[in-house]
Amino acid sequence: MRALMDVRAEEMAVGARDEFSVVGPWDSAVVPESVVACDRHWLGAYVHTACAQFHVPRGARVIEERPAGGRADGLHVVLGDVRVVISVHGAAKSEPLWQQHRNFMIEEIAAAGGDVSVVPGVGGERICAMLPGQEIVAAGVDGPRWMVRAVAYGYDFDGCDVHGLLDDLLADFVVFRGAGPVGPGLPLDMTVYASPVRHVTTPFSGVIDNSQERLI
């Protein structure tokens, strides 16, 4: 994994995701042009990847999760002692994927001796889990032929609004799924680029100093 950036500075069913929602994640086919164009000011930065764009808060670091010799299939957003792993997966249009992922995670955590509960959240039910030395909160949202998953890890979430952090990361998340075939559950390319995905030419490598509010 390679550090890419230092930023210093109503629950819906899958079918309803074809219509405009007041909060993300959105599909690029229905999201307002103003959001796709990133014409808003933030105390943070926009991250542009091959399949998505979203806002990260001030103080966050973004790290690619890249298997040896492969493309990035997830991003780690690190804020203080909390690490959120974000990934986008292909899905069948008629089969929501998050419930399958959620059930699989619950089985894995329970098998490892963890305590698991399911709680309501924006976009669908979330997992809250405790393992020895680690806490986990996992959120997922189904869209048209895709699913976004965000999993927060930390040693102790006391004093940290983890659900609020997940909500913020997903609130203006835009997915550029494309028309090509992607097997259900397979991750989409999360390689980070310097400019909005529709204008992508060169992968981004470097540091964004966003100590002042600015247009990204």
GROMACS .gro file of C-alpha atoms in nm:
model
  216
    1MET     CA    1   0.000   0.000   0.000
    2ARG     CA    2   0.120   0.348  -0.086
    3ALA     CA    3   0.022   0.678   0.074
    4LEU     CA    4  -0.129   0.907  -0.189
    5MET     CA    5  -0.264   1.210  -0.012
    6ASP     CA    6  -0.228   1.403   0.310
    7VAL     CA    7  -0.514   1.644   0.362
    8ARG     CA    8  -0.412   1.886   0.626
    9ALA     CA    9  -0.627   2.124   0.643
   10GLU     CA   10  -3.364   0.797   0.434
   11GLU     CA   11  -3.265   0.447   0.392
   12MET     CA   12  -3.338   0.338   0.031
   13ALA     CA   13  -3.397   0.009  -0.147
   14VAL     CA   14  -3.175  -0.085  -0.436
   15GLY     CA   15  -3.449  -0.017  -0.688
   16ALA     CA   16  -3.489   0.338  -0.561
   17ARG     CA   17  -3.127   0.413  -0.643
   18ASP     CA   18  -3.229   0.466  -1.006
   19GLU     CA   19  -3.393   0.789  -0.888
   20PHE     CA   20  -3.221   1.092  -0.744
   21SER     CA   21  -3.147   1.071  -0.371
   22VAL     CA   22  -3.074   1.362  -0.141
   23VAL     CA   23  -2.765   1.179  -0.012
   24GLY     CA   24  -2.512   0.950  -0.176
   25PRO     CA   25  -2.381   0.722  -0.283
   26TRP     CA   26  -2.511   0.819  -0.626
   27ASP     CA   27  -2.474   0.662  -0.965
   28SER     CA   28  -2.308   0.901  -1.210
   29ALA     CA   29  -2.607   0.868  -1.443
   30VAL     CA   30  -2.841   1.041  -1.197
   31VAL     CA   31  -2.620   1.260  -0.979
   32PRO     CA   32  -2.652   1.638  -1.026
   33GLU     CA   33  -2.397   1.790  -1.263
   34SER     CA   34  -2.283   2.028  -0.988
   35VAL     CA   35  -2.165   1.732  -0.780
   36VAL     CA   36  -1.991   1.556  -1.069
   37ALA     CA   37  -1.809   1.880  -1.152
   38CYS     CA   38  -1.700   1.923  -0.788
   39ASP     CA   39  -1.793   2.291  -0.790
   40ARG     CA   40  -1.820   2.318  -0.412
   41HIS     CA   41  -1.581   2.439  -0.144
   42TRP     CA   42  -1.471   2.193   0.124
   43LEU     CA   43  -1.255   2.189   0.432
   44GLY     CA   44  -1.089   1.879   0.296
   45ALA     CA   45  -1.031   1.735  -0.050
   46TYR     CA   46  -1.203   1.540  -0.324
   47VAL     CA   47  -1.059   1.202  -0.412
   48HIS     CA   48  -1.099   1.100  -0.777
   49THR     CA   49  -1.058   0.732  -0.864
   50ALA     CA   50  -1.112   0.529  -1.179
   51CYS     CA   51  -1.463   0.433  -1.062
   52ALA     CA   52  -1.566   0.690  -0.802
   53GLN     CA   53  -1.521   1.029  -0.645
   54PHE     CA   54  -1.584   1.133  -0.286
   55HIS     CA   55  -1.486   1.387  -0.024
   56VAL     CA   56  -1.240   1.319   0.259
   57PRO     CA   57  -1.225   1.541   0.569
   58ARG     CA   58  -0.940   1.759   0.682
   59GLY     CA   59  -0.664   1.561   0.851
   60ALA     CA   60  -0.724   1.241   0.652
   61ARG     CA   61  -0.468   1.032   0.466
   62VAL     CA   62  -0.565   0.824   0.162
   63ILE     CA   63  -0.375   0.501   0.091
   64GLU     CA   64  -0.426   0.264  -0.201
   65GLU     CA   65  -0.479  -0.106  -0.131
   66ARG     CA   66  -0.304  -0.260  -0.429
   67PRO     CA   67  -0.232  -0.634  -0.459
   68ALA     CA   68   0.115  -0.707  -0.594
   69GLY     CA   69   0.115  -0.642  -0.965
   70GLY     CA   70  -0.252  -0.544  -0.971
   71ARG     CA   71  -0.471  -0.238  -0.970
   72ALA     CA   72  -0.604  -0.069  -0.659
   73ASP     CA   73  -0.914  -0.251  -0.538
   74GLY     CA   74  -0.977  -0.039  -0.229
   75LEU     CA   75  -0.874   0.280  -0.050
   76HIS     CA   76  -0.783   0.329   0.315
   77VAL     CA   77  -0.893   0.662   0.460
   78VAL     CA   78  -0.701   0.715   0.784
   79LEU     CA   79  -0.818   0.977   1.030
   80GLY     CA   80  -0.648   0.968   1.368
   81ASP     CA   81  -0.673   0.615   1.507
   82VAL     CA   82  -0.958   0.516   1.274
   83ARG     CA   83  -0.900   0.347   0.939
   84VAL     CA   84  -1.189   0.321   0.691
   85VAL     CA   85  -1.149   0.080   0.399
   86ILE     CA   86  -1.368   0.181   0.104
   87SER     CA   87  -1.435  -0.038  -0.198
   88VAL     CA   88  -1.681  -0.049  -0.487
   89HIS     CA   89  -1.804  -0.383  -0.621
   90GLY     CA   90  -1.990  -0.495  -0.929
   91ALA     CA   91  -2.340  -0.635  -0.871
   92ALA     CA   92  -2.629  -0.781  -1.066
   93LYS     CA   93  -2.898  -0.523  -1.135
   94SER     CA   94  -3.172  -0.730  -0.969
   95GLU     CA   95  -2.972  -0.871  -0.677
   96PRO     CA   96  -2.861  -0.642  -0.391
   97LEU     CA   97  -2.513  -0.740  -0.277
   98TRP     CA   98  -2.469  -0.575   0.063
   99GLN     CA   99  -2.683  -0.828   0.250
  100GLN     CA  100  -2.460  -1.111   0.122
  101HIS     CA  101  -2.143  -0.926   0.223
  102ARG     CA  102  -2.293  -0.835   0.559
  103ASN     CA  103  -2.393  -1.192   0.640
  104PHE     CA  104  -2.050  -1.322   0.537
  105MET     CA  105  -1.877  -1.066   0.761
  106ILE     CA  106  -2.103  -1.156   1.053
  107GLU     CA  107  -2.014  -1.525   1.015
  108GLU     CA  108  -1.641  -1.447   0.997
  109ILE     CA  109  -1.645  -1.220   1.302
  110ALA     CA  110  -1.852  -1.465   1.506
  111ALA     CA  111  -1.616  -1.749   1.409
  112ALA     CA  112  -1.326  -1.538   1.537
  113GLY     CA  113  -1.499  -1.499   1.873
  114GLY     CA  114  -1.624  -1.144   1.820
  115ASP     CA  115  -1.947  -0.988   1.941
  116VAL     CA  116  -2.164  -0.867   1.652
  117SER     CA  117  -2.478  -0.656   1.632
  118VAL     CA  118  -2.672  -0.515   1.338
  119VAL     CA  119  -2.796  -0.157   1.358
  120PRO     CA  120  -2.988   0.068   1.117
  121GLY     CA  121  -2.793   0.320   0.913
  122VAL     CA  122  -2.821   0.547   0.612
  123GLY     CA  123  -2.859   0.323   0.307
  124GLY     CA  124  -2.909  -0.001   0.497
  125GLU     CA  125  -2.822  -0.203   0.805
  126ARG     CA  126  -2.470  -0.181   0.947
  127ILE     CA  127  -2.249  -0.417   1.141
  128CYS     CA  128  -2.104  -0.319   1.478
  129ALA     CA  129  -1.850  -0.567   1.611
  130MET     CA  130  -1.597  -0.605   1.889
  131LEU     CA  131  -1.295  -0.833   1.868
  132PRO     CA  132  -1.002  -0.856   2.108
  133GLY     CA  133  -0.812  -0.532   2.054
  134GLN     CA  134  -1.031  -0.411   1.770
  135GLU     CA  135  -1.370  -0.255   1.697
  136ILE     CA  136  -1.541  -0.263   1.359
  137VAL     CA  137  -1.831  -0.073   1.202
  138ALA     CA  138  -1.926  -0.174   0.847
  139ALA     CA  139  -2.166   0.006   0.615
  140GLY     CA  140  -2.282  -0.088   0.268
  141VAL     CA  141  -2.510   0.070   0.009
  142ASP     CA  142  -2.653  -0.103  -0.297
  143GLY     CA  143  -2.686   0.086  -0.623
  144PRO     CA  144  -2.771  -0.001  -0.984
  145ARG     CA  145  -2.520  -0.277  -1.069
  146TRP     CA  146  -2.279  -0.175  -0.792
  147MET     CA  147  -2.230  -0.173  -0.417
  148VAL     CA  148  -2.019   0.060  -0.206
  149ARG     CA  149  -1.874  -0.083   0.115
  150ALA     CA  150  -1.703   0.118   0.390
  151VAL     CA  151  -1.555  -0.062   0.691
  152ALA     CA  152  -1.410   0.130   0.986
  153TYR     CA  153  -1.144  -0.030   1.208
  154GLY     CA  154  -0.998   0.095   1.534
  155TYR     CA  155  -0.879  -0.010   1.876
  156ASP     CA  156  -1.130   0.203   2.066
  157PHE     CA  157  -1.414   0.407   1.916
  158ASP     CA  158  -1.500   0.583   2.242
  159GLY     CA  159  -1.522   0.954   2.176
  160CYS     CA  160  -1.522   0.903   1.798
  161ASP     CA  161  -1.838   0.942   1.590
  162VAL     CA  162  -1.760   0.653   1.356
  163HIS     CA  163  -2.112   0.639   1.213
  164GLY     CA  164  -2.093   1.011   1.140
  165LEU     CA  165  -1.758   0.962   0.967
  166LEU     CA  166  -1.903   0.686   0.747
  167ASP     CA  167  -2.205   0.904   0.669
  168ASP     CA  168  -1.976   1.192   0.567
  169LEU     CA  169  -1.762   0.973   0.341
  170LEU     CA  170  -2.068   0.829   0.166
  171ALA     CA  171  -2.283   1.144   0.157
  172ASP     CA  172  -2.148   1.275  -0.175
  173PHE     CA  173  -1.994   0.952  -0.307
  174VAL     CA  174  -2.039   0.915  -0.685
  175VAL     CA  175  -1.991   0.581  -0.862
  176PHE     CA  176  -1.880   0.569  -1.227
  177ARG     CA  177  -1.978   0.207  -1.293
  178GLY     CA  178  -1.943   0.205  -1.670
  179ALA     CA  179  -2.130  -0.025  -1.907
  180GLY     CA  180  -1.878  -0.309  -1.920
  181PRO     CA  181  -1.936  -0.646  -1.753
  182VAL     CA  182  -1.816  -0.690  -1.395
  183GLY     CA  183  -1.880  -1.012  -1.205
  184PRO     CA  184  -2.099  -0.975  -0.894
  185GLY     CA  185  -1.878  -0.903  -0.594
  186LEU     CA  186  -1.564  -0.822  -0.793
  187PRO     CA  187  -1.399  -0.492  -0.693
  188LEU     CA  188  -1.388  -0.201  -0.935
  189ASP     CA  189  -1.068  -0.008  -0.999
  190MET     CA  190  -1.001   0.245  -0.720
  191THR     CA  191  -0.674   0.384  -0.860
  192VAL     CA  192  -0.648   0.749  -0.753
  193TYR     CA  193  -0.615   1.022  -1.017
  194ALA     CA  194  -0.536   1.392  -0.999
  195SER     CA  195  -0.849   1.510  -1.180
  196PRO     CA  196  -1.217   1.412  -1.209
  197VAL     CA  197  -1.262   1.067  -1.353
  198ARG     CA  198  -1.422   1.182  -1.676
  199HIS     CA  199  -1.104   1.379  -1.754
  200VAL     CA  200  -0.857   1.119  -1.625
  201THR     CA  201  -0.528   1.095  -1.813
  202THR     CA  202  -0.254   1.035  -1.557
  203PRO     CA  203  -0.261   0.860  -1.217
  204PHE     CA  204  -0.199   1.096  -0.927
  205SER     CA  205   0.115   1.067  -0.716
  206GLY     CA  206   0.203   1.323  -0.453
  207VAL     CA  207   0.064   1.529  -0.168
  208ILE     CA  208  -0.224   1.775  -0.166
  209ASP     CA  209  -0.180   2.050   0.091
  210ASN     CA  210  -0.531   2.163   0.167
  211SER     CA  211  -0.470   2.368   0.479
  212GLN     CA  212  -0.699   2.638   0.345
  213GLU     CA  213  -1.051   2.594   0.212
  214ARG     CA  214  -1.022   2.565  -0.162
  215LEU     CA  215  -1.196   2.440  -0.474
  216ILE     CA  216  -1.072   2.091  -0.560
   0.00000   0.00000   0.00000
